[in-house]
């Protein structure tokens, strides 16, 4: 497996607004976005293939659960 380096850039005011709009705890929303972005950096994609999207979503749910966060979907 290749080692991938990436930067994740998050906009605090936008994330806070999204968390409020979605009724999610701010910390949980940050965790989801960080896991989501890290998976993208590792090559996961949800834009081109529904099977890939479902696999990525399942992995996000699994990883977030392991970190103590609920299913974000």
Short mmCIF file of C-alpha atoms in Angstrom, two decimals:
data_model
loop_
_atom_site.label_atom_id
_atom_site.label_comp_id
_atom_site.label_asym_id
_atom_site.label_seq_id
_atom_site.Cartn_x
_atom_site.Cartn_y
_atom_site.Cartn_z
CA UNK A 1 0.00 0.00 0.00
CA UNK A 2 1.53 3.33 -0.99
CA UNK A 3 2.01 6.01 1.62
CA UNK A 4 -0.02 9.08 0.71
CA UNK A 5 0.58 12.56 2.00
CA UNK A 6 -2.26 15.05 1.97
CA UNK A 7 -3.43 18.24 3.59
CA UNK A 8 -6.95 18.51 4.97
CA UNK A 9 -8.26 22.05 5.16
CA UNK A 10 -11.38 22.71 7.20
CA UNK A 11 -13.31 25.97 7.54
CA UNK A 12 -14.47 26.30 11.15
CA UNK A 13 -17.43 28.67 10.51
CA UNK A 14 -18.78 26.46 7.71
CA UNK A 15 -18.39 23.30 9.77
CA UNK A 16 -20.17 24.91 12.73
CA UNK A 17 -23.04 26.02 10.47
CA UNK A 18 -23.33 22.57 8.88
CA UNK A 19 -23.35 20.85 12.28
CA UNK A 20 -26.13 23.17 13.49
CA UNK A 21 -28.14 22.70 10.28
CA UNK A 22 -27.79 18.91 10.48
CA UNK A 23 -28.45 18.74 14.22
CA UNK A 24 -25.08 17.09 14.87
CA UNK A 25 -22.63 17.70 17.68
CA UNK A 26 -19.78 19.85 16.39
CA UNK A 27 -17.10 17.39 17.52
CA UNK A 28 -18.84 14.51 15.72
CA UNK A 29 -19.09 16.54 12.51
CA UNK A 30 -15.37 17.38 12.66
CA UNK A 31 -14.57 13.70 13.24
CA UNK A 32 -16.67 12.71 10.22
CA UNK A 33 -15.04 15.27 7.95
CA UNK A 34 -11.55 14.25 9.04
CA UNK A 35 -12.28 10.55 8.47
CA UNK A 36 -13.95 11.35 5.13
CA UNK A 37 -11.04 13.50 3.97
CA UNK A 38 -8.47 10.95 5.09
CA UNK A 39 -10.23 8.22 3.12
CA UNK A 40 -10.17 10.45 0.04
CA UNK A 41 -6.43 10.96 0.59
CA UNK A 42 -6.05 7.18 0.62
CA UNK A 43 -7.80 6.90 -2.76
CA UNK A 44 -11.39 6.25 -1.79
CA UNK A 45 -13.99 7.91 -3.99
CA UNK A 46 -17.77 8.28 -3.83
CA UNK A 47 -18.35 10.39 -6.93
CA UNK A 48 -17.92 7.94 -9.79
CA UNK A 49 -19.27 4.57 -8.68
CA UNK A 50 -22.14 3.73 -6.33
CA UNK A 51 -20.41 0.54 -5.16
CA UNK A 52 -17.34 2.57 -4.19
CA UNK A 53 -19.57 5.13 -2.49
CA UNK A 54 -21.25 2.44 -0.40
CA UNK A 55 -17.89 0.92 0.54
CA UNK A 56 -16.52 4.31 1.56
CA UNK A 57 -19.63 5.10 3.60
CA UNK A 58 -19.48 1.73 5.37
CA UNK A 59 -15.82 2.29 6.23
CA UNK A 60 -16.58 5.78 7.55
CA UNK A 61 -19.32 4.37 9.79
CA UNK A 62 -16.98 1.63 11.04
CA UNK A 63 -14.09 4.01 11.76
CA UNK A 64 -16.28 6.63 13.43
CA UNK A 65 -17.87 3.92 15.58
CA UNK A 66 -14.42 2.76 16.67
CA UNK A 67 -13.71 6.36 17.68
CA UNK A 68 -16.95 6.52 19.68
CA UNK A 69 -19.00 8.60 17.23
CA UNK A 70 -22.43 7.71 15.83
CA UNK A 71 -23.29 6.96 12.22
CA UNK A 72 -23.15 10.35 10.50
CA UNK A 73 -25.67 9.38 7.83
#
